[in-house]
mmCIF file of C-alpha atoms in Angstrom:
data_model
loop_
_atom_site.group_PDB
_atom_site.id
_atom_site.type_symbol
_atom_site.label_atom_id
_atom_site.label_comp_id
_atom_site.label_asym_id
_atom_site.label_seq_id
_atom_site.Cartn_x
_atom_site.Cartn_y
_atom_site.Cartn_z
ATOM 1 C CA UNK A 300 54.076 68.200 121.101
ATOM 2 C CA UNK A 301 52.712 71.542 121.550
ATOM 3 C CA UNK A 302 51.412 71.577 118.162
ATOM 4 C CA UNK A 303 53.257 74.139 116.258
ATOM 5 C CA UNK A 304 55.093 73.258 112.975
ATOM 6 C CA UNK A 305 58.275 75.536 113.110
ATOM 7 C CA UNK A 306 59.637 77.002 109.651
ATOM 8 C CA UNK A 307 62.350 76.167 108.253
ATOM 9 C CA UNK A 308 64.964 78.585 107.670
ATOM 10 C CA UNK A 309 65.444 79.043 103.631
ATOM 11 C CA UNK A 310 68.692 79.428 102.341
ATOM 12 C CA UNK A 311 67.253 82.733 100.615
ATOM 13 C CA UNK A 312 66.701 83.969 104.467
ATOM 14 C CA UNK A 313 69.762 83.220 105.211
ATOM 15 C CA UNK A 314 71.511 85.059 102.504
ATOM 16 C CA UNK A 315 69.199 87.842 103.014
ATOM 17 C CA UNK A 316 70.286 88.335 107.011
ATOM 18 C CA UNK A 317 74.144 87.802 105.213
ATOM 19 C CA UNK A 318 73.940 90.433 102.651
ATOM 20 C CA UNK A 319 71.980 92.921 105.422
ATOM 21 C CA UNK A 320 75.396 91.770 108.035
ATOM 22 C CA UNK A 321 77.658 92.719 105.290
ATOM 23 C CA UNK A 322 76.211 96.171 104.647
ATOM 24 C CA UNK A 323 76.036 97.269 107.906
ATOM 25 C CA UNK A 324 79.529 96.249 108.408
ATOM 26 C CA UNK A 325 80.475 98.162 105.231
ATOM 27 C CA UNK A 326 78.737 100.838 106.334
ATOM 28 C CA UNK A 327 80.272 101.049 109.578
ATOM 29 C CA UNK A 328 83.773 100.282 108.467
ATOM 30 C CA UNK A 329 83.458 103.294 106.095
ATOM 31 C CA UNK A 330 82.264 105.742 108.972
ATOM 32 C CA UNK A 331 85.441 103.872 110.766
ATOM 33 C CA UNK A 332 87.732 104.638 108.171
ATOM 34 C CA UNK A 333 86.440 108.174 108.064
ATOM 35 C CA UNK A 334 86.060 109.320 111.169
ATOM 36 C CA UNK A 335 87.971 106.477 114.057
ATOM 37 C CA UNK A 336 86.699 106.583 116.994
ATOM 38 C CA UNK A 337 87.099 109.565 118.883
ATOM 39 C CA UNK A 338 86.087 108.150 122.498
ATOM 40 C CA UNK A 339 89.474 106.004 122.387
ATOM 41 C CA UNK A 340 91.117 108.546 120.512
ATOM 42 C CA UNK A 341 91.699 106.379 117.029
ATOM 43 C CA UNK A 342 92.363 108.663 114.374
ATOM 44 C CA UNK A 343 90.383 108.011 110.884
ATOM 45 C CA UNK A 344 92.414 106.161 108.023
ATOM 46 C CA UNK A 345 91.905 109.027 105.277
ATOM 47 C CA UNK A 346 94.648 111.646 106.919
ATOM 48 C CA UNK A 347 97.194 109.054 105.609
ATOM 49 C CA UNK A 348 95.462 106.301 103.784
ATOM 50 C CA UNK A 349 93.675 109.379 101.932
ATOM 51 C CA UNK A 350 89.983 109.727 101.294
ATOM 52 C CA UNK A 351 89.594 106.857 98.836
ATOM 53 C CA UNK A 352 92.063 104.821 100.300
ATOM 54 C CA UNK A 353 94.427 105.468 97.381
ATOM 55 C CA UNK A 354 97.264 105.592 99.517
ATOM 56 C CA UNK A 355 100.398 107.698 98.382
ATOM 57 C CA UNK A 356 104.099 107.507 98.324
ATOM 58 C CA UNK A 357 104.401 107.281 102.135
ATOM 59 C CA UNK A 358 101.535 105.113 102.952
ATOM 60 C CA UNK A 359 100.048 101.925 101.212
ATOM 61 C CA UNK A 360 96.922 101.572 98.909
ATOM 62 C CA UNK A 361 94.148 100.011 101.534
ATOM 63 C CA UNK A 362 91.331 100.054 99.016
ATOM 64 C CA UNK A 363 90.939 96.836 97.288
ATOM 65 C CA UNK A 364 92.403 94.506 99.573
ATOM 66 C CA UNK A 365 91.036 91.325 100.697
ATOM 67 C CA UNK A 366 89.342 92.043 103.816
ATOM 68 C CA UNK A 367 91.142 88.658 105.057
ATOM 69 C CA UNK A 368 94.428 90.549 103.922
ATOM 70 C CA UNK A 369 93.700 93.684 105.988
ATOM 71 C CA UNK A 370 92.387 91.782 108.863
ATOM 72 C CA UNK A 371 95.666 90.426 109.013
ATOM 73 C CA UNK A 372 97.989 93.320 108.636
ATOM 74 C CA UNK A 373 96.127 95.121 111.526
ATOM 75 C CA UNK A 374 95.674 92.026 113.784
ATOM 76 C CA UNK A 375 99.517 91.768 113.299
ATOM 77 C CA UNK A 376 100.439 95.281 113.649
ATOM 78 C CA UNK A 377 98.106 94.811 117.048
ATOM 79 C CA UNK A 378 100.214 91.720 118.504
ATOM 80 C CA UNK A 379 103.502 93.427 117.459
ATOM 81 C CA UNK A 380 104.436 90.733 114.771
ATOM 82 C CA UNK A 381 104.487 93.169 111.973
ATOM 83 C CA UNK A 382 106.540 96.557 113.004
ATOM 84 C CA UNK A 383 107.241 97.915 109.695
ATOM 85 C CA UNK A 384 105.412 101.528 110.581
ATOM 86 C CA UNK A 385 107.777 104.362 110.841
ATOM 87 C CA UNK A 386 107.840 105.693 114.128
ATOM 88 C CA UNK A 387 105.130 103.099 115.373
ATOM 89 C CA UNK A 388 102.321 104.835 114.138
ATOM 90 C CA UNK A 389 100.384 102.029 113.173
ATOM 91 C CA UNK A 390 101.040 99.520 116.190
ATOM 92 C CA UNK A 391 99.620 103.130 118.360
ATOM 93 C CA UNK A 392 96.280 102.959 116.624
ATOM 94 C CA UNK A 393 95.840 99.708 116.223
ATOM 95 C CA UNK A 394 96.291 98.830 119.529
ATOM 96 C CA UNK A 395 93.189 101.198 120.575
ATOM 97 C CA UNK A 396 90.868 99.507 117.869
ATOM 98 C CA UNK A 397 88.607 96.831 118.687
ATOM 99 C CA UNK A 398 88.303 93.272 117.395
ATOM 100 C CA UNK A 399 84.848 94.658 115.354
ATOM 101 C CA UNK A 400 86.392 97.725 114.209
ATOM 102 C CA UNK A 401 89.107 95.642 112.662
ATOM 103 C CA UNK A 402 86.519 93.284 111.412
ATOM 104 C CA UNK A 403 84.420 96.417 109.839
ATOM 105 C CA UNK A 404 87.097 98.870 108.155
ATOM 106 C CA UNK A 405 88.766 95.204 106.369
ATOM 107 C CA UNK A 406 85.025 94.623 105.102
ATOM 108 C CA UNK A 407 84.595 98.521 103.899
ATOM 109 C CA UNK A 408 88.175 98.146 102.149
ATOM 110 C CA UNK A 409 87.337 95.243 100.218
ATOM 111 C CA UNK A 410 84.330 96.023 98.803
ATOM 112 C CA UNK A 411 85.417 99.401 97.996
ATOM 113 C CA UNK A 412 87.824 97.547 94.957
ATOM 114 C CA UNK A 413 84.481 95.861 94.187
#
């Protein structure tokens, strides 16, 4: 052997490195769900979804959902399985959003019912 003992990983490091994964992805969900993404011209959520993701009449309440749930919705709305979006709107933007931006506005919407 070469001598060195190697450290075991504690479960508190490993929470740790979750709970710092889970903010950031928060964090960048929320500047998702503000701003999109302008490079591949994604709009941000709030012009519908409003600020808070209250929703309104027109458009559903996004804040508060399981981030499984909205995960879902968009990866469905992405493949074309769900087309319930008047005039398409949804299937547009989804379909320029990445796999991580998915991933990061579902965990921002979740923990804002939290």
């Amino acid at each position: 052997g070469t001598g060195k003992s190697r450290a075991r990983k504690s479960s508190t490091d490993d929470s740790l490195t979750e709970s710092v994964n889970t903010a950031w992805l928060v964090e960048a969900g929320k500047t998702f769900f503000k701003n999109g993404n302008v490079e591949t011209g994604v709009p941000g959520c709030t012009g519908c979804h409003r600020d808070d993701g209250a929703g309104d009449k027109a458009y559903p309440r996004l804040a508060g959902q399981s981030q499984e749930y909205i995960s879902r919705q968009l990866a469905d709305f992405k493949a074309g399985a769900r087309a319930n979006d008047n005039y398409g709107l949804m299937r547009a933007v989804v379909a320029r959003m990445t796999d991580q931006e998915i991933k990061s506005v579902a965990a921002y919407l979740a923990a804002t019912g939290q």
